[in-house]
mmCIF file of C-alpha atoms in Angstrom:
data_model
loop_
_atom_site.group_PDB
_atom_site.id
_atom_site.type_symbol
_atom_site.label_atom_id
_atom_site.label_comp_id
_atom_site.label_asym_id
_atom_site.label_seq_id
_atom_site.Cartn_x
_atom_site.Cartn_y
_atom_site.Cartn_z
ATOM 1 C CA UNK B 1 0.000 0.000 0.000
ATOM 2 C CA UNK B 2 2.033 2.847 -1.340
ATOM 3 C CA UNK B 3 1.907 6.332 0.155
ATOM 4 C CA UNK B 4 0.333 8.929 -2.104
ATOM 5 C CA UNK B 5 0.064 12.225 -0.253
ATOM 6 C CA UNK B 6 3.764 13.132 -0.425
ATOM 7 C CA UNK B 7 3.897 12.214 -4.130
ATOM 8 C CA UNK B 8 0.757 13.878 -5.527
ATOM 9 C CA UNK B 9 2.693 15.822 -8.159
ATOM 10 C CA UNK B 10 3.934 12.519 -9.610
ATOM 11 C CA UNK B 11 1.146 9.983 -9.043
ATOM 12 C CA UNK B 12 -1.939 12.199 -8.727
ATOM 13 C CA UNK B 13 -4.304 12.473 -5.785
ATOM 14 C CA UNK B 14 -7.390 10.607 -6.947
ATOM 15 C CA UNK B 15 -7.389 6.916 -6.054
ATOM 16 C CA UNK B 16 -10.304 4.593 -6.666
ATOM 17 C CA UNK B 17 -8.456 1.344 -5.967
ATOM 18 C CA UNK B 18 -5.372 0.771 -3.842
ATOM 19 C CA UNK B 19 -3.833 -2.667 -3.664
ATOM 20 C CA UNK B 20 -2.314 -4.290 -0.630
ATOM 21 C CA UNK B 21 -0.149 -7.369 -0.350
ATOM 22 C CA UNK B 22 -0.148 -9.995 2.380
ATOM 23 C CA UNK B 23 3.073 -8.800 4.015
ATOM 24 C CA UNK B 24 1.911 -5.186 4.347
ATOM 25 C CA UNK B 25 -1.576 -6.228 5.438
ATOM 26 C CA UNK B 26 -0.192 -8.303 8.315
ATOM 27 C CA UNK B 27 2.335 -5.624 9.190
ATOM 28 C CA UNK B 28 -0.528 -3.122 9.450
ATOM 29 C CA UNK B 29 -2.611 -5.475 11.607
ATOM 30 C CA UNK B 30 0.379 -6.003 13.898
ATOM 31 C CA UNK B 31 0.967 -2.273 14.247
ATOM 32 C CA UNK B 32 -2.705 -1.550 14.942
ATOM 33 C CA UNK B 33 -2.832 -4.238 17.651
ATOM 34 C CA UNK B 34 0.513 -3.622 19.358
ATOM 35 C CA UNK B 35 1.450 -0.968 21.914
ATOM 36 C CA UNK B 36 5.184 -0.737 21.219
ATOM 37 C CA UNK B 37 6.701 2.648 20.426
ATOM 38 C CA UNK B 38 7.597 1.560 16.878
ATOM 39 C CA UNK B 39 4.091 0.138 16.285
ATOM 40 C CA UNK B 40 2.467 3.379 17.436
ATOM 41 C CA UNK B 41 4.677 5.384 15.067
ATOM 42 C CA UNK B 42 3.765 3.120 12.114
ATOM 43 C CA UNK B 43 0.107 3.058 13.152
ATOM 44 C CA UNK B 44 0.002 6.832 12.731
ATOM 45 C CA UNK B 45 1.638 6.564 9.304
ATOM 46 C CA UNK B 46 -0.748 3.862 8.110
ATOM 47 C CA UNK B 47 -3.779 5.606 9.565
ATOM 48 C CA UNK B 48 -2.854 8.754 7.617
ATOM 49 C CA UNK B 49 -2.484 6.717 4.408
ATOM 50 C CA UNK B 50 -5.858 5.037 4.962
ATOM 51 C CA UNK B 51 -7.587 8.354 5.712
ATOM 52 C CA UNK B 52 -6.190 9.830 2.512
ATOM 53 C CA UNK B 53 -7.825 6.991 0.544
ATOM 54 C CA UNK B 54 -11.245 8.068 1.868
ATOM 55 C CA UNK B 55 -13.875 5.744 0.358
ATOM 56 C CA UNK B 56 -11.558 4.053 -2.137
ATOM 57 C CA UNK B 57 -11.365 0.290 -2.434
ATOM 58 C CA UNK B 58 -8.478 -1.481 -0.710
ATOM 59 C CA UNK B 59 -7.975 -4.622 -2.767
ATOM 60 C CA UNK B 60 -6.118 -7.782 -1.794
ATOM 61 C CA UNK B 61 -5.806 -9.280 -5.275
ATOM 62 C CA UNK B 62 -3.599 -12.318 -4.725
ATOM 63 C CA UNK B 63 -6.215 -14.897 -3.561
ATOM 64 C CA UNK B 64 -8.784 -15.643 -0.888
ATOM 65 C CA UNK B 65 -6.256 -17.797 0.977
ATOM 66 C CA UNK B 66 -5.645 -14.970 3.459
ATOM 67 C CA UNK B 67 -9.223 -13.828 3.815
ATOM 68 C CA UNK B 68 -8.928 -13.879 7.627
ATOM 69 C CA UNK B 69 -6.327 -11.100 7.429
ATOM 70 C CA UNK B 70 -8.544 -9.050 5.094
ATOM 71 C CA UNK B 71 -11.377 -9.382 7.623
ATOM 72 C CA UNK B 72 -9.106 -8.382 10.536
ATOM 73 C CA UNK B 73 -7.863 -5.277 8.751
ATOM 74 C CA UNK B 74 -11.386 -4.344 7.606
ATOM 75 C CA UNK B 75 -12.609 -4.649 11.183
ATOM 76 C CA UNK B 76 -9.847 -2.375 12.472
ATOM 77 C CA UNK B 77 -10.475 0.212 9.735
ATOM 78 C CA UNK B 78 -14.240 0.230 10.229
ATOM 79 C CA UNK B 79 -14.544 -0.039 14.017
ATOM 80 C CA UNK B 80 -11.420 1.554 15.462
ATOM 81 C CA UNK B 81 -10.699 4.133 12.770
ATOM 82 C CA UNK B 82 -14.287 4.597 11.533
ATOM 83 C CA UNK B 83 -13.111 5.125 7.947
ATOM 84 C CA UNK B 84 -15.338 4.700 4.862
ATOM 85 C CA UNK B 85 -12.728 2.595 3.055
ATOM 86 C CA UNK B 86 -14.136 -0.402 1.189
ATOM 87 C CA UNK B 87 -12.439 -3.788 0.898
ATOM 88 C CA UNK B 88 -12.209 -6.280 -1.932
ATOM 89 C CA UNK B 89 -10.435 -9.564 -2.494
ATOM 90 C CA UNK B 90 -10.026 -11.923 -5.406
ATOM 91 C CA UNK B 91 -11.496 -15.377 -4.777
ATOM 92 C CA UNK B 92 -8.921 -16.782 -7.183
ATOM 93 C CA UNK B 93 -5.510 -15.215 -7.454
ATOM 94 C CA UNK B 94 -4.747 -13.362 -10.649
ATOM 95 C CA UNK B 95 -1.179 -14.670 -10.792
ATOM 96 C CA UNK B 96 -1.897 -17.876 -12.709
ATOM 97 C CA UNK B 97 -3.842 -16.251 -15.547
ATOM 98 C CA UNK B 98 -1.112 -13.596 -15.801
ATOM 99 C CA UNK B 99 1.565 -16.304 -15.975
ATOM 100 C CA UNK B 100 -0.239 -17.962 -18.865
ATOM 101 C CA UNK B 101 -0.931 -14.744 -20.779
ATOM 102 C CA UNK B 102 2.602 -13.363 -20.588
ATOM 103 C CA UNK B 103 4.589 -16.598 -20.184
ATOM 104 C CA UNK B 104 6.420 -15.500 -17.031
ATOM 105 C CA UNK B 105 7.236 -17.745 -14.074
ATOM 106 C CA UNK B 106 6.126 -15.536 -11.181
ATOM 107 C CA UNK B 107 4.642 -12.236 -12.376
ATOM 108 C CA UNK B 108 5.223 -9.068 -10.396
ATOM 109 C CA UNK B 109 2.257 -7.363 -8.751
ATOM 110 C CA UNK B 110 2.646 -4.644 -11.366
ATOM 111 C CA UNK B 111 2.219 -7.033 -14.298
ATOM 112 C CA UNK B 112 -0.725 -8.751 -12.600
ATOM 113 C CA UNK B 113 -2.454 -5.413 -12.046
ATOM 114 C CA UNK B 114 -1.658 -4.198 -15.553
ATOM 115 C CA UNK B 115 -3.263 -7.376 -16.917
ATOM 116 C CA UNK B 116 -6.364 -6.723 -14.804
ATOM 117 C CA UNK B 117 -6.481 -3.071 -15.897
ATOM 118 C CA UNK B 118 -6.589 -4.044 -19.581
ATOM 119 C CA UNK B 119 -10.087 -5.416 -19.006
ATOM 120 C CA UNK B 120 -11.344 -2.197 -17.438
ATOM 121 C CA UNK B 121 -9.382 0.782 -18.700
ATOM 122 C CA UNK B 122 -9.310 2.584 -22.039
ATOM 123 C CA UNK B 123 -5.928 4.163 -21.339
ATOM 124 C CA UNK B 124 -3.157 2.778 -19.174
ATOM 125 C CA UNK B 125 -0.068 4.671 -18.107
ATOM 126 C CA UNK B 126 2.592 2.792 -16.176
ATOM 127 C CA UNK B 127 5.120 4.616 -14.021
ATOM 128 C CA UNK B 128 8.286 3.139 -12.617
ATOM 129 C CA UNK B 129 8.432 -0.129 -14.538
ATOM 130 C CA UNK B 130 12.148 0.015 -15.138
ATOM 131 C CA UNK B 131 14.215 -3.008 -14.059
ATOM 132 C CA UNK B 132 17.616 -1.426 -13.825
ATOM 133 C CA UNK B 133 19.400 0.098 -10.861
ATOM 134 C CA UNK B 134 20.431 3.180 -12.882
ATOM 135 C CA UNK B 135 18.670 5.285 -15.502
ATOM 136 C CA UNK B 136 20.260 6.513 -18.731
ATOM 137 C CA UNK B 137 21.796 9.452 -16.818
ATOM 138 C CA UNK B 138 23.400 7.045 -14.310
ATOM 139 C CA UNK B 139 21.120 8.105 -11.457
ATOM 140 C CA UNK B 140 20.316 5.410 -8.927
ATOM 141 C CA UNK B 141 16.794 3.993 -9.129
ATOM 142 C CA UNK B 142 15.013 2.549 -6.133
ATOM 143 C CA UNK B 143 12.642 -0.417 -6.116
ATOM 144 C CA UNK B 144 9.635 1.751 -5.203
ATOM 145 C CA UNK B 145 9.236 5.504 -5.556
ATOM 146 C CA UNK B 146 8.491 5.868 -1.845
ATOM 147 C CA UNK B 147 11.419 3.991 -0.289
ATOM 148 C CA UNK B 148 15.185 3.911 -0.601
ATOM 149 C CA UNK B 149 15.507 0.188 -1.289
ATOM 150 C CA UNK B 150 17.781 -0.829 -4.131
ATOM 151 C CA UNK B 151 17.294 -4.207 -5.804
ATOM 152 C CA UNK B 152 19.608 -5.854 -8.285
ATOM 153 C CA UNK B 153 16.926 -6.615 -10.850
ATOM 154 C CA UNK B 154 19.354 -8.674 -12.905
ATOM 155 C CA UNK B 155 20.019 -11.241 -10.162
ATOM 156 C CA UNK B 156 16.600 -11.354 -8.451
ATOM 157 C CA UNK B 157 15.482 -14.962 -8.756
ATOM 158 C CA UNK B 158 11.793 -14.476 -7.930
ATOM 159 C CA UNK B 159 10.591 -12.254 -10.772
ATOM 160 C CA UNK B 160 11.597 -11.827 -14.409
ATOM 161 C CA UNK B 161 11.846 -8.024 -14.286
ATOM 162 C CA UNK B 162 13.725 -7.549 -17.538
ATOM 163 C CA UNK B 163 11.436 -9.919 -19.461
ATOM 164 C CA UNK B 164 8.375 -8.063 -18.131
ATOM 165 C CA UNK B 165 9.929 -4.725 -19.060
ATOM 166 C CA UNK B 166 10.650 -5.906 -22.606
ATOM 167 C CA UNK B 167 6.985 -6.969 -22.948
ATOM 168 C CA UNK B 168 5.859 -3.542 -21.736
ATOM 169 C CA UNK B 169 8.265 -1.812 -24.146
ATOM 170 C CA UNK B 170 6.603 -3.626 -27.047
ATOM 171 C CA UNK B 171 3.154 -2.586 -25.792
ATOM 172 C CA UNK B 172 4.405 0.999 -25.485
ATOM 173 C CA UNK B 173 5.767 0.972 -29.050
ATOM 174 C CA UNK B 174 2.438 -0.178 -30.505
ATOM 175 C CA UNK B 175 0.482 2.369 -28.429
ATOM 176 C CA UNK B 176 -1.300 -0.124 -26.150
ATOM 177 C CA UNK B 177 0.137 1.589 -23.051
ATOM 178 C CA UNK B 178 2.090 4.676 -22.116
ATOM 179 C CA UNK B 179 5.246 3.586 -20.319
ATOM 180 C CA UNK B 180 6.862 6.410 -18.326
ATOM 181 C CA UNK B 181 10.422 5.793 -17.199
ATOM 182 C CA UNK B 182 11.585 9.355 -16.682
ATOM 183 C CA UNK B 183 12.324 10.587 -13.141
ATOM 184 C CA UNK B 184 9.558 11.790 -10.847
ATOM 185 C CA UNK B 185 9.482 15.476 -10.011
#
């Protein structure tokens, strides 16, 4: 669940759907149910992110295997925080269909969500799909726009970042998507 408020000039401020993964969902639940100093600090951060989403949909798109965690987080958001956020989950994960469509072993969340968006959106612009640690100007690129984590995309054994990027480059060339790889403001 990426932060938006600090990055409005780059990612916009209107959000209808925000995705969340299992790791972040459980991290949030732990922080909302713990009284440690670190948990309280993160609770405030996550509460601010959730408030900013207003009545958007928070979507766990991987599968219904972790539905208990979705219910726990929804309960916290609705009862303790009294926020109008809505929740959604996918009864069947979208990873397998994405694997078959694009012929990748384990698709990234980005490719899974792009695949889903093609069924619903007339125009798709992708930001930050660039699997290299440096851009053409030799500036360091982080894994996510909101954190200072560097990943060696060439040696990561989980995802096929470069293969996915090459697929997206082809889609960009034929006008099926707009792929933005220039730096954020």
